[in-house]
Short mmCIF file of C-alpha atoms and ligand atoms in Angstrom, two decimals:
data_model
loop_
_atom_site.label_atom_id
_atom_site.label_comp_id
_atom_site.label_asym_id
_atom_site.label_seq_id
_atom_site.Cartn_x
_atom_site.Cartn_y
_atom_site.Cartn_z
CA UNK A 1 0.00 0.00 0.00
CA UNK A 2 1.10 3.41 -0.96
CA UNK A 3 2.36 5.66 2.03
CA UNK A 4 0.66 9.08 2.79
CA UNK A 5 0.60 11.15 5.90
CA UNK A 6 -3.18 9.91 6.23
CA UNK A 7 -2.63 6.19 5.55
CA UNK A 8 -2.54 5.10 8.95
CA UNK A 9 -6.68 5.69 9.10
CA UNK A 10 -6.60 2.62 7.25
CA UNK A 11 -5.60 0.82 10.23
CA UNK A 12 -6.78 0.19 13.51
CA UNK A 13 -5.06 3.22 15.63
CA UNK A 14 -5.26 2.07 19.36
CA UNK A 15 -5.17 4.71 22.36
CA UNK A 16 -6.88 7.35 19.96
CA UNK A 17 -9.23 10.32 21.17
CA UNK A 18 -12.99 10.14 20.08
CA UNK A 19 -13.56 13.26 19.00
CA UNK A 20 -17.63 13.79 18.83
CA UNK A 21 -17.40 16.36 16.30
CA UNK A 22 -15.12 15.09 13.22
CA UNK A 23 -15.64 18.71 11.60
CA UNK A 24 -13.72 20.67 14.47
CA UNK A 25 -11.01 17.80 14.44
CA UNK A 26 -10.33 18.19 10.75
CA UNK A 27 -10.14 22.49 11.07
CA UNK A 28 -7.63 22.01 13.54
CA UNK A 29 -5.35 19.28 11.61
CA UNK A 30 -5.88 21.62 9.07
CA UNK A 31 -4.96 25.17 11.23
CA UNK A 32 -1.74 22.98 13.00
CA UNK A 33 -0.84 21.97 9.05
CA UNK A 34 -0.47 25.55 7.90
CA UNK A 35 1.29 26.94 10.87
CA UNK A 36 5.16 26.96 10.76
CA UNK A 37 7.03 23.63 11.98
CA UNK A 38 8.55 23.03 15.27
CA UNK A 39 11.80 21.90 13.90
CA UNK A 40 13.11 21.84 10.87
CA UNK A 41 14.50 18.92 8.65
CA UNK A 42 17.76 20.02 9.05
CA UNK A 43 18.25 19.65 12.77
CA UNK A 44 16.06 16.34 12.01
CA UNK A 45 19.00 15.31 9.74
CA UNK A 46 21.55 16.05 12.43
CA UNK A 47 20.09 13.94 15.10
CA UNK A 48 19.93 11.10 13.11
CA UNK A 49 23.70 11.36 12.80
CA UNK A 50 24.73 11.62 15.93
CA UNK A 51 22.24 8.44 16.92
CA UNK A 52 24.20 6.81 14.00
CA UNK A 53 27.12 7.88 15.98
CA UNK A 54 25.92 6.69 19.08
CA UNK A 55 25.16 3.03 17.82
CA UNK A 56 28.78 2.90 16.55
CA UNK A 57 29.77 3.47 19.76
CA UNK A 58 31.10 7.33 19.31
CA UNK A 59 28.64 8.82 21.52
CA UNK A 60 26.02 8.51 23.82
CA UNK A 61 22.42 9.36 24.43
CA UNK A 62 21.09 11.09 27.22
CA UNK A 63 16.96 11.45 26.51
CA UNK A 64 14.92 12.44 29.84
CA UNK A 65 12.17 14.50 30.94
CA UNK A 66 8.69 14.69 32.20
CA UNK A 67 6.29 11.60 31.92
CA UNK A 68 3.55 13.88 30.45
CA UNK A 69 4.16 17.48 30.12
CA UNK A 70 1.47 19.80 31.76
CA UNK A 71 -0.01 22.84 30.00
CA UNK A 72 0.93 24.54 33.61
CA UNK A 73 3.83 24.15 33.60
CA UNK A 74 4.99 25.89 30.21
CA UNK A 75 6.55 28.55 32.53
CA UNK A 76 10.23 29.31 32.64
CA UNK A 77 11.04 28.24 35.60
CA UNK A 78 10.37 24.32 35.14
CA UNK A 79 11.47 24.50 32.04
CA UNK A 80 14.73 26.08 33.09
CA UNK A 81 15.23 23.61 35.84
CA UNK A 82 14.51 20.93 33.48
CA UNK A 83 16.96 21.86 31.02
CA UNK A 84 19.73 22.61 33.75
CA UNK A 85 19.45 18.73 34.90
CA UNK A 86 19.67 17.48 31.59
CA UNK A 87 23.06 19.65 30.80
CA UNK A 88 24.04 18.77 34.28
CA UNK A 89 23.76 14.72 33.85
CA UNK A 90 25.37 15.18 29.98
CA UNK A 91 28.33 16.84 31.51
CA UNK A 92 28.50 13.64 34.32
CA UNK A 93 28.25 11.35 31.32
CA UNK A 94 30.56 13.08 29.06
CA UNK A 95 33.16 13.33 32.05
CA UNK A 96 32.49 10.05 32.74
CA UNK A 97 31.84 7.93 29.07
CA UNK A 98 34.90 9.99 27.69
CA UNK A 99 32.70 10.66 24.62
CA UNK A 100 30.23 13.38 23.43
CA UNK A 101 26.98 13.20 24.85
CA UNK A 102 23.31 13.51 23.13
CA UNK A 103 20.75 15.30 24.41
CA UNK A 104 17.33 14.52 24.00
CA UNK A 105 14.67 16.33 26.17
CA UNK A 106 10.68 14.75 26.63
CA UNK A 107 9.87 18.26 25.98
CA UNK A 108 7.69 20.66 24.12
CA UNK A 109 5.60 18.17 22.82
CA UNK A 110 5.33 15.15 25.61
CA UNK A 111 1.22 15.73 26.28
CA UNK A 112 -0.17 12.49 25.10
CA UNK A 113 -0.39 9.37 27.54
CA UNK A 114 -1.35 5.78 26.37
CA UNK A 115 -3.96 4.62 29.61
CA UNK A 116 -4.03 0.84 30.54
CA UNK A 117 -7.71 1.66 31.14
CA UNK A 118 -10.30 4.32 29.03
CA UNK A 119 -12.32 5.09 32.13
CA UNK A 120 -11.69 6.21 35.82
CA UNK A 121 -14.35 5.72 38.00
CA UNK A 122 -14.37 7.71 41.63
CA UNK A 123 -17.33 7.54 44.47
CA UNK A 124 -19.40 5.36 41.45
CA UNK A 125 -18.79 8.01 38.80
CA UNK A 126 -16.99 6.83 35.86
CA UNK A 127 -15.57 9.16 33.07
CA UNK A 128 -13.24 8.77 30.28
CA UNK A 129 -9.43 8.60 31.89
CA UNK A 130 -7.14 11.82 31.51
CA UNK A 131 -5.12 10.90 27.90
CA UNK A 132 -3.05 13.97 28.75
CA UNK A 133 -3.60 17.71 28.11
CA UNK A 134 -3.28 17.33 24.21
CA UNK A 135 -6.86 15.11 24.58
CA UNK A 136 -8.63 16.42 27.78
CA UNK A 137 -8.13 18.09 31.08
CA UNK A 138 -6.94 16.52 34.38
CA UNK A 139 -10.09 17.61 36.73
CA UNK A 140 -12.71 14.87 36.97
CA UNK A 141 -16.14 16.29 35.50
CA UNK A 142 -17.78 14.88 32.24
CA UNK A 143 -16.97 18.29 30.62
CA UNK A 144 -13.50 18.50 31.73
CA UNK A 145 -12.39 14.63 30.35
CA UNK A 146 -14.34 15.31 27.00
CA UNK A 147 -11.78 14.89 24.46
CA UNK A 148 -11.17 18.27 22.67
CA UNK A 149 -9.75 19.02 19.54
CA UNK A 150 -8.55 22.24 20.00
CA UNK A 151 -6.33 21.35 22.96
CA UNK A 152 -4.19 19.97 19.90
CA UNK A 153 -4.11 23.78 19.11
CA UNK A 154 -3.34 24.63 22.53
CA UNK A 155 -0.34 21.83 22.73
CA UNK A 156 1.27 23.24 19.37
CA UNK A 157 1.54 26.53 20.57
CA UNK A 158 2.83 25.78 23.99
CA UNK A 159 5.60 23.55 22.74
CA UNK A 160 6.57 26.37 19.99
CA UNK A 161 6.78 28.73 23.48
CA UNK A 162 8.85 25.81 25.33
CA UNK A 163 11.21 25.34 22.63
CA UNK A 164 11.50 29.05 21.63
CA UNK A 165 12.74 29.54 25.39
CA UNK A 166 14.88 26.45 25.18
CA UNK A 167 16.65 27.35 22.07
CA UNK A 168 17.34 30.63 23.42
CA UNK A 169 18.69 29.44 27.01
CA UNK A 170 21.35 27.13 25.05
CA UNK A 171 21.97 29.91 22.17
CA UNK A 172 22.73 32.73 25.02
CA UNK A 173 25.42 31.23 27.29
CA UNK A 174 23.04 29.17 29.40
CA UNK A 175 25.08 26.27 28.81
CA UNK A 176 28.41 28.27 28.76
CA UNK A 177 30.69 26.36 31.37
CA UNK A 178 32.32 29.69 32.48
CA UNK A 179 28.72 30.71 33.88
CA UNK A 180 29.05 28.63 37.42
CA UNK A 181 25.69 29.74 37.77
CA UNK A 182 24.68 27.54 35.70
CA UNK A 183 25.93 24.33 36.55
CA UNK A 184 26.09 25.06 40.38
CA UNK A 185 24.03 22.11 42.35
CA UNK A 186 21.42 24.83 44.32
CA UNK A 187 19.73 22.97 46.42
CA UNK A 188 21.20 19.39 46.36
CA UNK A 189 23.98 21.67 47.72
CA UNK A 190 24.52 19.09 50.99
CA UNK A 191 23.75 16.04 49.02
CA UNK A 192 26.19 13.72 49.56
CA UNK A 193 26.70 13.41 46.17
CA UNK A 194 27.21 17.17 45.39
CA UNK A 195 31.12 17.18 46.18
CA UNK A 196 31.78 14.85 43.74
CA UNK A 197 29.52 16.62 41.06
CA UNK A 198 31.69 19.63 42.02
CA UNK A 199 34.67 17.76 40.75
CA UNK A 200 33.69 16.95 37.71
CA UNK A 201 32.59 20.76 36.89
CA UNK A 202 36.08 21.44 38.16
CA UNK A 203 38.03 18.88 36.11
CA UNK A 204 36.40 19.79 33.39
CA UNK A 205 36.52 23.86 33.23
CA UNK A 206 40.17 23.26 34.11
CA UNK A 207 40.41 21.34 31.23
CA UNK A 208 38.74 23.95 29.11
CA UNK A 209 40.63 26.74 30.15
CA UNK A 210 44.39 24.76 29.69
CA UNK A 211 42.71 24.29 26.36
CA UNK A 212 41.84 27.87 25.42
CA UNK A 213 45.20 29.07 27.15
CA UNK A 214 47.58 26.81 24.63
CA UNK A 215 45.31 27.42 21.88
CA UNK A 216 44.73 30.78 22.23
CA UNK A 217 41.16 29.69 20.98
CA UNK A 218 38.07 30.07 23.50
CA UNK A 219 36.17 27.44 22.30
CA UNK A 220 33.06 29.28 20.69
CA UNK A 221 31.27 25.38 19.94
CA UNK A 222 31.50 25.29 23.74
CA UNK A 223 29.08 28.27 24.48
CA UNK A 224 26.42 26.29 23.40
CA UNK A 225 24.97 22.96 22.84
CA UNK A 226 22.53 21.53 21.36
CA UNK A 227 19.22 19.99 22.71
CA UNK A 228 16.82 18.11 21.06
CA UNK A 229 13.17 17.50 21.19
CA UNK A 230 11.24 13.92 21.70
CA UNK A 231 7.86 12.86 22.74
CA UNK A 232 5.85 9.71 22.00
CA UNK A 233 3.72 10.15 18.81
CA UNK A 234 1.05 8.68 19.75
CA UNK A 235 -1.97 11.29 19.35
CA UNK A 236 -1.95 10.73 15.09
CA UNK A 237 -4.29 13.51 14.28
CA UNK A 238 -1.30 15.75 15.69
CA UNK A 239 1.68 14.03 14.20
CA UNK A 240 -0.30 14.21 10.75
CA UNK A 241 -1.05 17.76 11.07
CA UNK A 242 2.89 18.63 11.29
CA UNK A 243 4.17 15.99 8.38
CA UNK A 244 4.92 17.89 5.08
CA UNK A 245 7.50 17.77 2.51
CA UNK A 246 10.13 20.44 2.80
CA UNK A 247 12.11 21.60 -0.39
CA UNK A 248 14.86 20.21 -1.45
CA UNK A 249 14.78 17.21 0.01
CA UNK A 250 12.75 13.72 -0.78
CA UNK A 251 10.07 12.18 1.79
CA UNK A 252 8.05 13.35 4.47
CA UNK A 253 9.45 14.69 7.76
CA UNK A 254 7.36 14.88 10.88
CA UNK A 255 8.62 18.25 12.20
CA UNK A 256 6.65 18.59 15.45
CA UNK A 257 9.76 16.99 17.26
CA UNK A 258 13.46 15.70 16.17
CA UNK A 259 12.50 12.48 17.51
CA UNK A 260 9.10 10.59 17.64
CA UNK A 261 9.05 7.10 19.58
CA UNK A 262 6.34 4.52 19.36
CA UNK A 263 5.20 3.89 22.88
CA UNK A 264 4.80 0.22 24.22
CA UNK A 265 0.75 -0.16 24.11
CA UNK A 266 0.78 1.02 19.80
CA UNK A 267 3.46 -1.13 17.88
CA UNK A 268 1.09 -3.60 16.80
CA UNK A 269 2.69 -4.34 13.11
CA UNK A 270 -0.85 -4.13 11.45
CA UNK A 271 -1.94 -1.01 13.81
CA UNK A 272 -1.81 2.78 12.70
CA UNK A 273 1.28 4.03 14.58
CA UNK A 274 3.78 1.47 12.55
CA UNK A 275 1.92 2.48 9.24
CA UNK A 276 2.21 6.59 10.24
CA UNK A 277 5.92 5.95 11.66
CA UNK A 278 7.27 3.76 8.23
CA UNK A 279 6.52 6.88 6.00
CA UNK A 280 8.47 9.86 8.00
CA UNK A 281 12.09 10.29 7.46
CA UNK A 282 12.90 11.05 11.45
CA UNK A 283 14.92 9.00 13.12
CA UNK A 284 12.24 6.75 15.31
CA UNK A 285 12.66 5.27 18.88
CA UNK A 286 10.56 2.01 20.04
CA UNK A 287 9.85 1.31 23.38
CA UNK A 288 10.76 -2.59 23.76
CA UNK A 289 8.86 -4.30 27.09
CA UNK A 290 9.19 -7.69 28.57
CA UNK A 291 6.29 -9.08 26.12
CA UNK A 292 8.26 -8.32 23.14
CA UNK A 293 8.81 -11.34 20.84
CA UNK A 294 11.74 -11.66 18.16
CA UNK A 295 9.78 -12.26 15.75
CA UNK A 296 7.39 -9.00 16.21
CA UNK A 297 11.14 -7.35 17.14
CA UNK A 298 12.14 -8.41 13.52
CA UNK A 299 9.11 -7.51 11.86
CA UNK A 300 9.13 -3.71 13.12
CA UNK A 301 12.42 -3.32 11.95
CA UNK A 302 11.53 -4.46 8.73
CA UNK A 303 8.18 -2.07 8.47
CA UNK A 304 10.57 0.79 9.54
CA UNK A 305 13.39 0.32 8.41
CA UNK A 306 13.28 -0.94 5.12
CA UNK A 307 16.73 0.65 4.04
CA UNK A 308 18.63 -0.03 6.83
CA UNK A 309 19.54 3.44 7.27
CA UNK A 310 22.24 4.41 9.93
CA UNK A 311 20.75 6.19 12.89
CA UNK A 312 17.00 5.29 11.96
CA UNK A 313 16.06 3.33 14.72
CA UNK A 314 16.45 3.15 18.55
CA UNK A 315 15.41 0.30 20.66
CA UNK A 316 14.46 1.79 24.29
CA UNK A 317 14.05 -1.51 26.02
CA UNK A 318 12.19 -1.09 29.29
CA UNK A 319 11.89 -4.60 30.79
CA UNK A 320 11.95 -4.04 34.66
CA UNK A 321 15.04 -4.77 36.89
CA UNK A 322 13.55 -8.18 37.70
CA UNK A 323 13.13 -9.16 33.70
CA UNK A 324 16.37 -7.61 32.02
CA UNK A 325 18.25 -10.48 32.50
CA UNK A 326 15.92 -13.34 30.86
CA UNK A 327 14.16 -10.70 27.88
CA UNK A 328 17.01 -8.48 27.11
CA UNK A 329 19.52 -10.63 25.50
CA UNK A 330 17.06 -13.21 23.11
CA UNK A 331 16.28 -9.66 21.56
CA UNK A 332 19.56 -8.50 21.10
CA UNK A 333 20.98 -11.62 19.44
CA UNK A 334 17.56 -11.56 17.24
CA UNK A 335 18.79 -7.70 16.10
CA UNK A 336 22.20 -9.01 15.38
CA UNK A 337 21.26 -12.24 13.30
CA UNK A 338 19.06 -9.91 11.16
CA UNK A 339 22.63 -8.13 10.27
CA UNK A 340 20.69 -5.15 11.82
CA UNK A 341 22.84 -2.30 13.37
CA UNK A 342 20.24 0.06 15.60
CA UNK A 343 21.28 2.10 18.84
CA UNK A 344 20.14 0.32 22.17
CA UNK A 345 18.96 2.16 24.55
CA UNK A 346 17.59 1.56 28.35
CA UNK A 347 14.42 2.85 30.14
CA UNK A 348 14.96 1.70 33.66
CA UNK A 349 11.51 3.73 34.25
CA UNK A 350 8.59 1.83 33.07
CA UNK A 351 9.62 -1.80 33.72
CA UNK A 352 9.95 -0.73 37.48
CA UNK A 353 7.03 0.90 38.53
CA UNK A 354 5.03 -0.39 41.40
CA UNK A 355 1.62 1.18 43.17
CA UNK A 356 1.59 1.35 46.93
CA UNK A 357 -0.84 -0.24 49.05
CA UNK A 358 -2.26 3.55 49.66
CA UNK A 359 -2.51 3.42 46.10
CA UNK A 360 0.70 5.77 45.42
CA UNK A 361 2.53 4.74 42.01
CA UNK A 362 6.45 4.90 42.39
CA UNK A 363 9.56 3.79 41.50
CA UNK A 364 12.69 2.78 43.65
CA UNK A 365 15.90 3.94 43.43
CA UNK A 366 17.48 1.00 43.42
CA UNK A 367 15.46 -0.90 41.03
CA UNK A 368 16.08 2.19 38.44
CA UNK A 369 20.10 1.73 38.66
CA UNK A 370 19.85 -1.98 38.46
CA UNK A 371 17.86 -2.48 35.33
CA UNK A 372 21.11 0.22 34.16
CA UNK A 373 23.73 -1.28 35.35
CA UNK A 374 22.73 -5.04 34.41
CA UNK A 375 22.05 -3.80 30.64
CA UNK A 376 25.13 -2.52 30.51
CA UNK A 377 27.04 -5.38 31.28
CA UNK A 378 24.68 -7.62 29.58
CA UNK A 379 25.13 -5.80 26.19
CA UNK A 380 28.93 -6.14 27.08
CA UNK A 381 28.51 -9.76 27.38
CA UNK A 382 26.57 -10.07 24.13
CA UNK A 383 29.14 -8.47 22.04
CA UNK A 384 26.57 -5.51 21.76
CA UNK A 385 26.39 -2.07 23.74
CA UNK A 386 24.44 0.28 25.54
CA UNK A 387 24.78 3.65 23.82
CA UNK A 388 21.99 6.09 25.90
CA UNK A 389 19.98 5.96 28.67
CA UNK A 390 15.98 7.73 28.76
CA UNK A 391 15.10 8.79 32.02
CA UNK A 392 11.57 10.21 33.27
CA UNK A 393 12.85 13.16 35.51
CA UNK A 394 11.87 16.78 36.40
CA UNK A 395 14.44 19.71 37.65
CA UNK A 396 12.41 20.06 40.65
CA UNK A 397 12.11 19.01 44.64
CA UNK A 398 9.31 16.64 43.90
CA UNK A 399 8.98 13.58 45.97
CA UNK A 400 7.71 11.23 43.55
CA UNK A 401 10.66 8.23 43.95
CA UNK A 402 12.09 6.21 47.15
CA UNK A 403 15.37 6.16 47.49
CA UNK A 404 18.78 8.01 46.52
CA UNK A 405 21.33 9.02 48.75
CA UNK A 406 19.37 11.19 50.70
CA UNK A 407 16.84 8.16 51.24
CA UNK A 408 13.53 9.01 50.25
CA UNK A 409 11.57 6.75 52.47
CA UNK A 410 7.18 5.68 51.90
CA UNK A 411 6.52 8.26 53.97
CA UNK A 412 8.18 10.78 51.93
CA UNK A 413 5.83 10.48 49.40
CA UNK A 414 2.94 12.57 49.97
CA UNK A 415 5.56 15.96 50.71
CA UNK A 416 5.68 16.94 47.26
CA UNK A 417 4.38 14.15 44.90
CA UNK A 418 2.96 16.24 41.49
CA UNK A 419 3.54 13.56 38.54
CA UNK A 420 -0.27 13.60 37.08
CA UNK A 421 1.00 10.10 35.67
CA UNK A 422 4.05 8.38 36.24
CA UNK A 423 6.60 9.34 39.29
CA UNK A 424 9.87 11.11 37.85
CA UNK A 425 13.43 11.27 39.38
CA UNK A 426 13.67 14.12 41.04
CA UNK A 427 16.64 16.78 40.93
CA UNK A 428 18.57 15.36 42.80
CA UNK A 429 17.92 11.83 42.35
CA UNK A 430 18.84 12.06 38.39
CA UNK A 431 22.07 13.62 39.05
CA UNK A 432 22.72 10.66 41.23
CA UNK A 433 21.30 8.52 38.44
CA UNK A 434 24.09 10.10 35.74
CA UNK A 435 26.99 9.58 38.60
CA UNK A 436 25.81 5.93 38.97
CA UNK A 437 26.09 5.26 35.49
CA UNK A 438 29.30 7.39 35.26
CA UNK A 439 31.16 5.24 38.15
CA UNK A 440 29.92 2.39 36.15
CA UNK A 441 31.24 2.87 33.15
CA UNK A 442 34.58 4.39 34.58
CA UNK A 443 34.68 0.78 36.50
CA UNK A 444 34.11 -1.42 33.81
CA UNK A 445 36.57 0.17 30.98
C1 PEP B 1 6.37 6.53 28.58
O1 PEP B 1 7.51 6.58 28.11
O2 PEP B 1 5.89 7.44 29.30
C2 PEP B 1 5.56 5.31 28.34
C3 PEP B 1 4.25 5.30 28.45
O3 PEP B 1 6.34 4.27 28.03
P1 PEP B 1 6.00 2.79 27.55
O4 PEP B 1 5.31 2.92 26.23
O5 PEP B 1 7.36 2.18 27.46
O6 PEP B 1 5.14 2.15 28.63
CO1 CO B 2 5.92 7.42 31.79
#
């Protein structure tokens, strides 16, 4: 069958809003269509380099952010706070890899959540679930869950704002090393860990400056960096409305982020999201879970990535601390017997999450550094390697995961838990995260 942005209504599209007037849906498709993209092809183009890069083993990935991103919180100082961590665990993995480091944010676009169920139901009242604000709103009246078209509208425009502030933070010196500001630990300041993150900032603006003084050259590249954008594509109407051909070039590019994944709960080969994802020229990530089979493993690679192109895709496996052992390496081996070369990557989020018997969801500490630190010695073993890591973490003091050095304990919890969906690492706990892998990788080369 012929490919065309609209192709995938052909197929069954799972986790999809029902929209109850089809005539508003299409004028906004059609509004998001004509407004200017997100990113361009270029920058597109570029990332799928570096992942090419990063699967020969010349770099590595760093993707993290928010589970969903909230309409609320497109205000600078979360997003500043987000983008600080991210530049502060790149500079811990750079220090500590010894090679350049990607980075990928779950930003400015990250508003659409796959739900294990399509209702909630609370003192006998059942509505549809929240599906994140690019479907419906959080608050639980029938008006407030109705899914809403123009809240696609709504999530365009706010992730043009976030990324507009992003690209000017790393333009403008934000990520300048010289500005201590910047990569000062505020308040993780008595973490236990923050004296050895103060090292590293050390070692390495040393090294800059012995650098610059032999050279003569301040290094101009190192004023900036670049950051690119990521969320799952899962809402279709949305990645459609941004998918256009751009001059110059052949294909289709979806440039409402750098780099779509296909969540977990849509890869079905015959379903909508591989038939959408097969005709866009972005490099694509898939999340792989524990009920991933080689032969469906196989089969999306061949939907996807018919030409075998370097950089095109990127395996997230997410199999739990307790599975990585037993499902990681029968998919691996399947990859390389297929003469396939993709960049492996680990979620050590989503295979560990656990609800409370108050009904809290979290994660543990522990579990999240294990599923890490077994994949990377398990790809090691299989001849293969672990070339990025995708985190679900937020810049602030949230309390949303036990554990860490500062020992988040149960009853920890309720102080500042604010994840609308899944519980993120928070400041200081992802720092930790980037050091863990860091002494890892130092320890094992
Ligand atoms: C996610 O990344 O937030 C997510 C829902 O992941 P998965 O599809 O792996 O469950
Ligand atoms: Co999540």
């Amino acid at each position: 069958m012929t490919w065309s942005p609209t192709s995938w209504k052909t197929r069954a599209a799972s986790q999809q809003a029902e929209y109850a007037d089809p005539v508003a849906l299409d004028r906004v498709v059609e509004q998001i269509g004509r407004l200017p993209p997100l990113v361009t092809s270029w920058e597109v183009e570029q990332l799928r380099t570096e992942l090419a890069r990063a699967a020969r083993g010349e770099a590595f990935v760093l993707q993290g952010g928010d589970c969903a991103e909230s309409f609320d919180d497109c205000r600078s100082e979360p997003i500043a706070a987000k983008l600080k961590i991210l530049l502060q665990m790149s500079l811990v993995l750079v220090h500590g890899t010894r090679k350049p480091v990607v980075r990928i944010g779950r930003i400015a676009g990250q508003y659409a959540k796959p739900r294990s169920a399509d209702t909630e139901t609370k003192a006998g009242v059942t509505l549809p679930a929240y599906r994140g604000d690019i479907i419906n709103r959080d608050g639980f009246t029938a008006e407030e869950r109705a899914h809403d078209p123009v809240l696609m509208l709504r999530a365009y425009e706010r992730a043009g704002l976030t990324l507009n502030f992003i690209r000017a933070l790393t333009d403008g010196g934000f990520a300048d090393l010289h500005h201590p500001e910047y990569w000062d630990v505020s308040f993780a300041k008595d973490s236990p860990r923050a004296a050895g993150y103060e090292r590293i900032v050390s070692s390495i603006r040393e090294s800059l400056d012995f650098v610059s003084a032999i050279t003569g050259i301040e290094a101009e590249a190192l004023r900036r960096v670049d950051v690119y954008t990521s969320h799952e594509a899962l809402a279709l109407p949305y990645e459609q409305a941004q998918t256009r051909q751009v001059p110059r070039r052949t294909g289709h590019y979806n440039l409402s982020t750098h780099f779509p994944w296909i969540g977990m709960r849509t890869a079905q080969l015959d379903g909508a999201h591989v038939e959408f994802h097969r005709g866009i020229n972005n490099p694509l990530g898939i999340k792989v879970g524990p009920a991933m089979t080689r032969e469906w493993l196989i089969g999306l690679l061949e939907a996807l990535d018919a030409d075998r192109a370097p950089g095109r895709i990127t395996l997230i496996a997410r199999m739990g601390a307790d599975n990585v052992a037993t499902k990681l390496p029968p998919l691996v081996e399947a990859v390389r017997s297929a003469g396939r070369t993709v960049l492996w990557m680990c979620d050590p989020m989503h295979g560990n999450t656990e609800t409370l018997p108050q009904g809290i969801k979290t994660r543990r500490f522990d579990k999240i550094v294990e599923e890490l630190e077994q994949s990377f010695t398990l790809h090691t073993q299989l001849g293969s390697r672990l070339g990025g890591v995708h985190i679900e973490l937020t810049g602030e003091d949230v309390t949303e995961c036990i554990g860490g050095a500062r020992g988040l304990a149960e009853v920890d919890l309720e102080r500042a838990y604010k994840s609308r969906v899944d519980p993120r690492l928070n400041y200081e706990q992802a720092l930790e995260v980037a050091m863990r892998i860091a002494d890892h990788v130092r320890g094992t080369r």
